[in-house]
GROMACS .gro file of C-alpha atoms in nm:
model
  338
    1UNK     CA    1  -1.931  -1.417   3.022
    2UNK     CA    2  -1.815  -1.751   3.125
    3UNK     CA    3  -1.439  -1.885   3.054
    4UNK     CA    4  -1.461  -2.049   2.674
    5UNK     CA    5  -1.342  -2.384   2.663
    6UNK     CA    6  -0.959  -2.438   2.600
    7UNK     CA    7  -1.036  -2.733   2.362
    8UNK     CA    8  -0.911  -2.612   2.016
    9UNK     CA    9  -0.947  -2.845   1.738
   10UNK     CA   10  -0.781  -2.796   1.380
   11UNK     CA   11  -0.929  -2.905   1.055
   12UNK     CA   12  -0.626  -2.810   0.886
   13UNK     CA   13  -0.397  -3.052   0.761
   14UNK     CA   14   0.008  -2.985   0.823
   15UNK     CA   15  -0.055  -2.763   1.109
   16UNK     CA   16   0.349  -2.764   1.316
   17UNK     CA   17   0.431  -2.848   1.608
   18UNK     CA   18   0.558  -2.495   1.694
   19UNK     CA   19   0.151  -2.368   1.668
   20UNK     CA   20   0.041  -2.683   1.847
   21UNK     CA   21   0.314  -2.566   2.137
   22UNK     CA   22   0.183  -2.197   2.104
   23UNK     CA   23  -0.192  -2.324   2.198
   24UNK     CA   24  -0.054  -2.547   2.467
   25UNK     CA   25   0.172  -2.307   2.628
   26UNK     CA   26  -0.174  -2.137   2.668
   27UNK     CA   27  -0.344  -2.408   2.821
   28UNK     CA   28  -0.522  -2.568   2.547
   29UNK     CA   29  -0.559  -2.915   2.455
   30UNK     CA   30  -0.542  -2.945   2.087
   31UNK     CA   31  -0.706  -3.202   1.888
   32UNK     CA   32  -0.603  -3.307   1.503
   33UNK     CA   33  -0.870  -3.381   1.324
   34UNK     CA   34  -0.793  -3.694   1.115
   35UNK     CA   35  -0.977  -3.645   0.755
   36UNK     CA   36  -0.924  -3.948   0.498
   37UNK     CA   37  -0.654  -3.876   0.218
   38UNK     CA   38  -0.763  -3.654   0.009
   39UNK     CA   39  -1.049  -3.507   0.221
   40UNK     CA   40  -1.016  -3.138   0.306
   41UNK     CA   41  -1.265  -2.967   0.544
   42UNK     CA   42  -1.498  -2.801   0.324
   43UNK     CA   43  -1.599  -3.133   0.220
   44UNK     CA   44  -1.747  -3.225   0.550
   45UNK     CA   45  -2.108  -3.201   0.650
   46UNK     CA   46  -2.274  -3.010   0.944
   47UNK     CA   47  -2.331  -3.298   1.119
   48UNK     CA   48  -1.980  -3.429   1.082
   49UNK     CA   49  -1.830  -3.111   1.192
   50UNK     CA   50  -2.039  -3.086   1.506
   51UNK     CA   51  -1.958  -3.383   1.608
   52UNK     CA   52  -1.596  -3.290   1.546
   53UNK     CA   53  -1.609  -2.983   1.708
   54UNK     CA   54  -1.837  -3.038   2.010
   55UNK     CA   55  -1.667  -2.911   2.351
   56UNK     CA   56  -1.418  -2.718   2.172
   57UNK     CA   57  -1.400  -2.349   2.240
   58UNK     CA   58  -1.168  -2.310   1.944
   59UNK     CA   59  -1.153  -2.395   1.625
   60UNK     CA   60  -0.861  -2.350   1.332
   61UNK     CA   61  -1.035  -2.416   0.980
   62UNK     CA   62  -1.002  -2.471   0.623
   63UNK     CA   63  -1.285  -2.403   0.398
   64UNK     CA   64  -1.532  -2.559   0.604
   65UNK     CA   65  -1.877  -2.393   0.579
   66UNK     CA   66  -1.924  -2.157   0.876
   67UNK     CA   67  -2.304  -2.123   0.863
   68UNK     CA   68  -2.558  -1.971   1.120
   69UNK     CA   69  -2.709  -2.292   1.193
   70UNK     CA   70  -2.356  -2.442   1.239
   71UNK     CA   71  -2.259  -2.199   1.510
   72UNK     CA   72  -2.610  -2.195   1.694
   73UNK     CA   73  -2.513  -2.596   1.765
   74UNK     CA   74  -2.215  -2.527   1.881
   75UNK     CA   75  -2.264  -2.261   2.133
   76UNK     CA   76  -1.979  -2.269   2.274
   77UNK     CA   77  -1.734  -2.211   2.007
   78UNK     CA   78  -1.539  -1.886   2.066
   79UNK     CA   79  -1.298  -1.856   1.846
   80UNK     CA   80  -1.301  -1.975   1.452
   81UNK     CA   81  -0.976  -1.879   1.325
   82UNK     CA   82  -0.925  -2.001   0.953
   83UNK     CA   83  -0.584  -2.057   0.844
   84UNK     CA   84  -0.582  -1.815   0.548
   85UNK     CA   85  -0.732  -1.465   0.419
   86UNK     CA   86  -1.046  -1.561   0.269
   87UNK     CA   87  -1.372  -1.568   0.459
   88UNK     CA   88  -1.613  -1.599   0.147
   89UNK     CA   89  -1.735  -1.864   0.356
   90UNK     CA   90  -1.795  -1.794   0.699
   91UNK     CA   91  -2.143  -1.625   0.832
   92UNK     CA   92  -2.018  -1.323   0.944
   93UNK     CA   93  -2.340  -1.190   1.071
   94UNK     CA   94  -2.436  -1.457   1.250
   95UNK     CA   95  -2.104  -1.495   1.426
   96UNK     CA   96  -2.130  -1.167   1.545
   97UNK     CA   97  -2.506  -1.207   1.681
   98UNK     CA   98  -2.432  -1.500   1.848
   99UNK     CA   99  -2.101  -1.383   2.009
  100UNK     CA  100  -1.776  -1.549   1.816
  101UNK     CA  101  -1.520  -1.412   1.675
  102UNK     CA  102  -1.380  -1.501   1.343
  103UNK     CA  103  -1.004  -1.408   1.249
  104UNK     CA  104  -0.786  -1.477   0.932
  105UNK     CA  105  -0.410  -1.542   0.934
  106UNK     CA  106  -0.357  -1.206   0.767
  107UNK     CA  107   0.028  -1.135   0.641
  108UNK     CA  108   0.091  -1.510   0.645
  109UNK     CA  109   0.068  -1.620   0.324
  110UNK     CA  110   0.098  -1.349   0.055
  111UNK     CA  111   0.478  -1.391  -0.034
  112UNK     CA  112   0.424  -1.797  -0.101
  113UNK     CA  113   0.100  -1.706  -0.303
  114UNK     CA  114   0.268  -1.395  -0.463
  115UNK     CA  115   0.568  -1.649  -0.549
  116UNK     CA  116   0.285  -1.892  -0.772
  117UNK     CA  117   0.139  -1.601  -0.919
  118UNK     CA  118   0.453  -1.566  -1.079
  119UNK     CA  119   0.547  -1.869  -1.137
  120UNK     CA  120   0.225  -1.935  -1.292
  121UNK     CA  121   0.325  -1.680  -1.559
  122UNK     CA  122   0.621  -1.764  -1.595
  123UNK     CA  123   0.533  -2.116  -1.720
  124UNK     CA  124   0.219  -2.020  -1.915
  125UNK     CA  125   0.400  -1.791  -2.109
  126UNK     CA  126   0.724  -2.009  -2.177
  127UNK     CA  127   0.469  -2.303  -2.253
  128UNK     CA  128   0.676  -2.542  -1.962
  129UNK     CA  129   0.411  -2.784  -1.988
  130UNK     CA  130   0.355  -2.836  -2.331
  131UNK     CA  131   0.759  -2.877  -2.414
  132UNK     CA  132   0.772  -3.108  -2.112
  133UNK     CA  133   0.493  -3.308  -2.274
  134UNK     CA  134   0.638  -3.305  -2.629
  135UNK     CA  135   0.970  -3.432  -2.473
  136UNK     CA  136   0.829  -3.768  -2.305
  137UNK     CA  137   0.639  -3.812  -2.613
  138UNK     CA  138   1.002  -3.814  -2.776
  139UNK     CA  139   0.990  -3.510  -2.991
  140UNK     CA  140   1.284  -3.219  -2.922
  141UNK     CA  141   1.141  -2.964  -3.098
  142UNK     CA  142   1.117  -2.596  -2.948
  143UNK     CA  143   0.805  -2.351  -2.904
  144UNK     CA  144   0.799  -2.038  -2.931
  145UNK     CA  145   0.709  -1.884  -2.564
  146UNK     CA  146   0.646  -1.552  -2.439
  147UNK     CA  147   0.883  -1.323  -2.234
  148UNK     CA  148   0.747  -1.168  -1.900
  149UNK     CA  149   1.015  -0.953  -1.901
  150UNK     CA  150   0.901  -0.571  -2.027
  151UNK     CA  151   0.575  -0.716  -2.091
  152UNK     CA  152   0.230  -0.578  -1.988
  153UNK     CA  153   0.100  -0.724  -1.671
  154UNK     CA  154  -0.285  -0.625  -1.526
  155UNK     CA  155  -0.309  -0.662  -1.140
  156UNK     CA  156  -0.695  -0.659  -1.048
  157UNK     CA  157  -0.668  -0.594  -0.659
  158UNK     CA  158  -0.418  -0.446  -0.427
  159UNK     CA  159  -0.465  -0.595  -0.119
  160UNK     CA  160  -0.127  -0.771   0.077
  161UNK     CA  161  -0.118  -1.037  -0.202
  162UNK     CA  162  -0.145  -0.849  -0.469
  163UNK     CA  163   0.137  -0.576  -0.353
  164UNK     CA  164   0.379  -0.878  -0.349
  165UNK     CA  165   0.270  -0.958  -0.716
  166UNK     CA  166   0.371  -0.607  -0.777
  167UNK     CA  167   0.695  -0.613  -0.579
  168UNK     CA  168   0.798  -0.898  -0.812
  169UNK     CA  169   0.670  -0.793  -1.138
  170UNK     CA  170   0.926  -0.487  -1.086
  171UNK     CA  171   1.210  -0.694  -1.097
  172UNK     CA  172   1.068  -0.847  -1.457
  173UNK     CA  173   1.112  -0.439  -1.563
  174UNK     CA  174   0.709  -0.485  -1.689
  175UNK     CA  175   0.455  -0.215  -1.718
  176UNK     CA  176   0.249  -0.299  -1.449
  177UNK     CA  177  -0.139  -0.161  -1.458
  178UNK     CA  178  -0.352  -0.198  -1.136
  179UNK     CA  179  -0.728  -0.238  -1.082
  180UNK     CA  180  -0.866  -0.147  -0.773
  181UNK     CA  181  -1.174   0.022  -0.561
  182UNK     CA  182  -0.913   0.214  -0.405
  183UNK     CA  183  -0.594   0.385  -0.595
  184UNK     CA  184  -0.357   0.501  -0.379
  185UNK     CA  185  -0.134   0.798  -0.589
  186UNK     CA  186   0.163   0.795  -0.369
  187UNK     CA  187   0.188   0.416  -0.395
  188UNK     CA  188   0.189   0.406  -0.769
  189UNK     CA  189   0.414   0.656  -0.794
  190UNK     CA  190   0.662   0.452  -0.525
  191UNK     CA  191   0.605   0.143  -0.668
  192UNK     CA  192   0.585   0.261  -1.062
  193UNK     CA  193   0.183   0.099  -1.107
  194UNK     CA  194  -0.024   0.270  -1.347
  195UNK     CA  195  -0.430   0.274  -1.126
  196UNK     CA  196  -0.640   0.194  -1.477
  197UNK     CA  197  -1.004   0.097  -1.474
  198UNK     CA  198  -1.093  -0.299  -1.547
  199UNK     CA  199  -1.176  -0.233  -1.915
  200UNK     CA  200  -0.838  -0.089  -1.974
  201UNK     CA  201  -0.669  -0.338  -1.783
  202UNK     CA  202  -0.817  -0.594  -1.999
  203UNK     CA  203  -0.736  -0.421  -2.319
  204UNK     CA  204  -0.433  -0.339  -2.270
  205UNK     CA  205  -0.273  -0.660  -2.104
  206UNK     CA  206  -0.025  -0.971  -2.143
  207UNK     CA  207  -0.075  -1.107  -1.856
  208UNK     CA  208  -0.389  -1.059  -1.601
  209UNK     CA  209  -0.347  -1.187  -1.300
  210UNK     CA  210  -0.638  -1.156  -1.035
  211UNK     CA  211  -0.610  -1.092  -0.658
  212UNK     CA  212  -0.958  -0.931  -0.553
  213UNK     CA  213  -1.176  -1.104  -0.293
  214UNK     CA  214  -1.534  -1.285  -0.439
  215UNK     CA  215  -1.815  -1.071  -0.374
  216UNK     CA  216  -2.162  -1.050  -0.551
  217UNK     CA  217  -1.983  -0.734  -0.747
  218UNK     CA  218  -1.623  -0.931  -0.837
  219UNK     CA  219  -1.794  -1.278  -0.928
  220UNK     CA  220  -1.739  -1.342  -1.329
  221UNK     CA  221  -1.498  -1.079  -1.319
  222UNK     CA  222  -1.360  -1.275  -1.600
  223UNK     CA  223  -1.628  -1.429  -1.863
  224UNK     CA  224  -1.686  -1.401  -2.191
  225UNK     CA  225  -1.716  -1.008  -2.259
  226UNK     CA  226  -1.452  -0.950  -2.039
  227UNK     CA  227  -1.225  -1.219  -2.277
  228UNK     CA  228  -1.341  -1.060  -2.610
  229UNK     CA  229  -1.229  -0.700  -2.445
  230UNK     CA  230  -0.872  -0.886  -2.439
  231UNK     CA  231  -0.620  -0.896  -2.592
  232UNK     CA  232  -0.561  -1.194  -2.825
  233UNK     CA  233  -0.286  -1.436  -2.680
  234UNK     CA  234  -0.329  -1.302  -2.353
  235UNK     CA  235  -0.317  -1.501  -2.033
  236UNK     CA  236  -0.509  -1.518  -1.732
  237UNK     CA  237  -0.359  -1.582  -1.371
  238UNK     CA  238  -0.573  -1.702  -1.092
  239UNK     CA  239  -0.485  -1.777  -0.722
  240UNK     CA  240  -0.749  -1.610  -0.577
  241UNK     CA  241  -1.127  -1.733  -0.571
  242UNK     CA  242  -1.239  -1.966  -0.856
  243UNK     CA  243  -1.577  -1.758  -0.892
  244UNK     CA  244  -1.382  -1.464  -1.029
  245UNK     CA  245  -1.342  -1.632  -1.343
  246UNK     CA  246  -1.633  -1.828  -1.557
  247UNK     CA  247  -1.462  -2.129  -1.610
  248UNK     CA  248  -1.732  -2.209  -1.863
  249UNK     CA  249  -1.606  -1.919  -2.085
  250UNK     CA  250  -1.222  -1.955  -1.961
  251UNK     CA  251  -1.251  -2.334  -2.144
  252UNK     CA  252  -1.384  -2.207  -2.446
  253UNK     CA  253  -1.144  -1.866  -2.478
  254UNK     CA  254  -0.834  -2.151  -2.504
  255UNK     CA  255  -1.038  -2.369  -2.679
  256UNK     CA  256  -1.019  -2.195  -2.966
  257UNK     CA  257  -0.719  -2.000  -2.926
  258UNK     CA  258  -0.838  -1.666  -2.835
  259UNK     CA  259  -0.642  -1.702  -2.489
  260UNK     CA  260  -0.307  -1.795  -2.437
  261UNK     CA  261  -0.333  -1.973  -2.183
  262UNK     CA  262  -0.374  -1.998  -1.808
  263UNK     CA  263  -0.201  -2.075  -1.486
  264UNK     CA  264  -0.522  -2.182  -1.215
  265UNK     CA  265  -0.490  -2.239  -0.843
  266UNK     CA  266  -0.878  -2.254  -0.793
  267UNK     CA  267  -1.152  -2.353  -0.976
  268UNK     CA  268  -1.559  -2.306  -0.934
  269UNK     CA  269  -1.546  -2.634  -0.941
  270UNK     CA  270  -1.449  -2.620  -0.516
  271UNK     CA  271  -1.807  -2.452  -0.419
  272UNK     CA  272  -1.997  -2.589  -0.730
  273UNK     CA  273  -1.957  -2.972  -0.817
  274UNK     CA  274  -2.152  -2.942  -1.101
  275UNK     CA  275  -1.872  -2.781  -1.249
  276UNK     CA  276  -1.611  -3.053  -1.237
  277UNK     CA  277  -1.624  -3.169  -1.545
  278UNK     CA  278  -1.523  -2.818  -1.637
  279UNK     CA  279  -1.264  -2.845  -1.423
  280UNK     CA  280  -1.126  -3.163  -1.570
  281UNK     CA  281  -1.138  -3.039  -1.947
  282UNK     CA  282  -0.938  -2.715  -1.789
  283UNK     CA  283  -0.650  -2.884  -1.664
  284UNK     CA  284  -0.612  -3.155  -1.924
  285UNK     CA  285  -0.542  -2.842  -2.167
  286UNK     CA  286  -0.141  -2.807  -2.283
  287UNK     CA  287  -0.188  -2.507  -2.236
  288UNK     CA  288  -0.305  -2.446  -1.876
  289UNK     CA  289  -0.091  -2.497  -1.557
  290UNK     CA  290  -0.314  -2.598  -1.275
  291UNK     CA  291  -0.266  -2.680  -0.862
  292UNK     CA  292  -0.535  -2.783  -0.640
  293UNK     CA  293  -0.539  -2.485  -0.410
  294UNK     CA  294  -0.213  -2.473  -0.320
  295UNK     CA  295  -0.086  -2.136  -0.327
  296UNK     CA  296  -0.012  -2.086   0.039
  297UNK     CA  297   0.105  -2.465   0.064
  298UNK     CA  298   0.419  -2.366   0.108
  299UNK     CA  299   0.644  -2.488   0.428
  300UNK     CA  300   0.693  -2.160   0.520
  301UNK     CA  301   0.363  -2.045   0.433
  302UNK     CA  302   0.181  -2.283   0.639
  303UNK     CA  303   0.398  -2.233   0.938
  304UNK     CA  304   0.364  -1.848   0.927
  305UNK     CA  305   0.012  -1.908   0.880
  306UNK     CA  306  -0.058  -2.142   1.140
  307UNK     CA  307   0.167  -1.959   1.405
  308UNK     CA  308  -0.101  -1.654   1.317
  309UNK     CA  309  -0.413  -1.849   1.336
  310UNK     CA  310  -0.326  -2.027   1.673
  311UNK     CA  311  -0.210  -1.710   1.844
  312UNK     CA  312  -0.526  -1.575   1.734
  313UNK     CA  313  -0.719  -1.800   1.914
  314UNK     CA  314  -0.493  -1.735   2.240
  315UNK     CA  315  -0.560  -1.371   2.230
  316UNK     CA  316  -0.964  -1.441   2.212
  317UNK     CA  317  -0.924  -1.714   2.489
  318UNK     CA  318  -0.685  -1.465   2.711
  319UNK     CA  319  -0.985  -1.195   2.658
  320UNK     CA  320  -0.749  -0.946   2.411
  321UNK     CA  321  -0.780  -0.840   2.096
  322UNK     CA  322  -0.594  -1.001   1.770
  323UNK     CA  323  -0.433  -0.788   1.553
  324UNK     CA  324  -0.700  -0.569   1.378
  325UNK     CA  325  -0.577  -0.680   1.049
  326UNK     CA  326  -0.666  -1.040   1.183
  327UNK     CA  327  -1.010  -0.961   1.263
  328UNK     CA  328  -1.307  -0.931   1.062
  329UNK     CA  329  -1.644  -1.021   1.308
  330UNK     CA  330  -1.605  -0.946   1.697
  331UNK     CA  331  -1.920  -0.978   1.869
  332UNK     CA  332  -1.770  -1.030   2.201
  333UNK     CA  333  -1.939  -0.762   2.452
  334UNK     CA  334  -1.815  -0.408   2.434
  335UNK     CA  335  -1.616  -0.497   2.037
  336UNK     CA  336  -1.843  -0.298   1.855
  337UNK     CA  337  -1.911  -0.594   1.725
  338UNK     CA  338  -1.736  -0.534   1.388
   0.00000   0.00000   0.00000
């Protein structure tokens, strides 16, 4: 197998120094992609990320589109390393037939996303928004909020993120009930969860907050049976994957009251533009606190996240393995091309 390229280019905006100096101290040249404001990654087009990308051996991405015929014009791109957890969007199968190998910046972002989650409720519940609103329109008067504190919360998944969620909620004294393909009895009974299935969760919630990954089986999670199973007033929490939830049936739930409201950090609206206008009703709502995406966007996130993607790429280029909790297609020779 011939020596990859050392050219790494990033897609990423506010990727540090400190990872740029990792890469270099590694030989690399490291090239910045410059996107117009406002332009993230998964908004280019093959063609414009081939032309980005050709000669590079190494490549730290966003939510670009990873696709088979991507990768077979760029054959000699190693190493995609995306600066985050998710991977909804990367060709997995084809990386590992034609040889890459695709890493995520596992354990580098679940205390800042962890942090929103409960932020998120936090404001939903204690309607921040809508008091903020009524005061620069001039009127004083209080709402009624919601306490998180003793209240029910649903967690549906348990991977990292969602163990910080949990780690947190403790400290609120809730009743915390978990969903998840795979209960683990000694960590409910360290951590004081409750394992439940999803229709229980849903019934017998305050607050549901989701951290599962989007799969064919987990897409709509939330939608309008799932909302009616609910209780009324109840809120939903998302900083996962916008296809969990229906945003279609989301909209209409606080439409008319049946929901309490909702704190969203993604939206369908990122894969699916039709959607946008969904979107846009969604976050003009009082009662909905929205972000573009931004729950790893933290200073310390991204630098934690970006020192993990970057020395992921070192470790493919140097011929080792990343950390197996980094790694989730090998098709190097002799990987087992997981």
């Amino acid at each position: 197998m011939r020596e990859p390229s050392r050219r790494v280019v990033v897609t990423q905006r506010f990727f540090d120094d400190a990872s740029v100096a990792i890469l270099e101290s590694a030989g690399c040249e490291v090239v910045l992609a410059e996107l117009p404001p406002g332009q993230a990654d998964g908004g280019l087009s093959q063609g414009e990320l081939v032309d980005l990308l050709q000669g590079a051996g190494g490549w730290i991405v966003g939510h670009a589109r990873v696709t088979r015929e991507l990768l077979s014009d760029l054959p000699g791109l190693l190493a995609i390393s995306r600066r985050g957890v998710g991977y909804e969007r990367v060709d997995l199968a084809a990386a590992r037939d034609l040889g890459r190998v695709v890493t995520i910046a596992a354990g580098g972002n679940e205390a800042s996303v962890a942090d929103q989650a409960i932020g998120m409720m936090l404001a939903v519940g204690r309607r921040f928004r809508e008091a903020q609103g009524q005061m620069i329109g001039g009127s004083w008067s209080i709402l009624m909020g919601t306490d998180l504190y003793r209240r029910t919360v649903g967690v549906v998944g348990l991977g990292r993120i969602g163990r910080s969620v949990v780690q947190r909620l403790r400290g609120f004294e809730a009743e915390i009930l978990v969903a998840t393909s795979r209960p683990d009895p000694a960590y409910a009974a360290a951590a004081g969860v409750r394992f439940v299935e999803l229709p229980a969760l849903l019934r017998e919630s305050d607050y549901v907050t989701l951290h599962a990954p989007l799969t064919p089986e987990t897409r709509h999670l939330i939608d309008a049976d799932s909302i009616a199973a609910m209780r009324p007033g109840a809120f939903v929490i998302n900083t996962a994957r916008g296809g969990l939830v229906s945003d279609t049936d989301l909209l209409a739930a606080l439409k008319t009251g049946r929901l309490g409201g909702a704190g969203l950090d993604v939206f369908e609206s990122e894969s699916d533009p039709s959607l946008k206008p969904v979107t846009d009703e969604l976050i003009a709502l009082p009662n909905v606190v929205a972000a573009p995406h931004a729950g790893a966007s933290t200073r310390e996130g991204l630098e934690r996240t970006n020192m993990i993607a970057a020395q992921c790429v070192v470790d493919v280029f140097e011929g080792r393995d990343p950390p197996p909790e980094c790694v989730v297609a090998d098709g190097r020779p002799g990987r087992g091309r997981r």
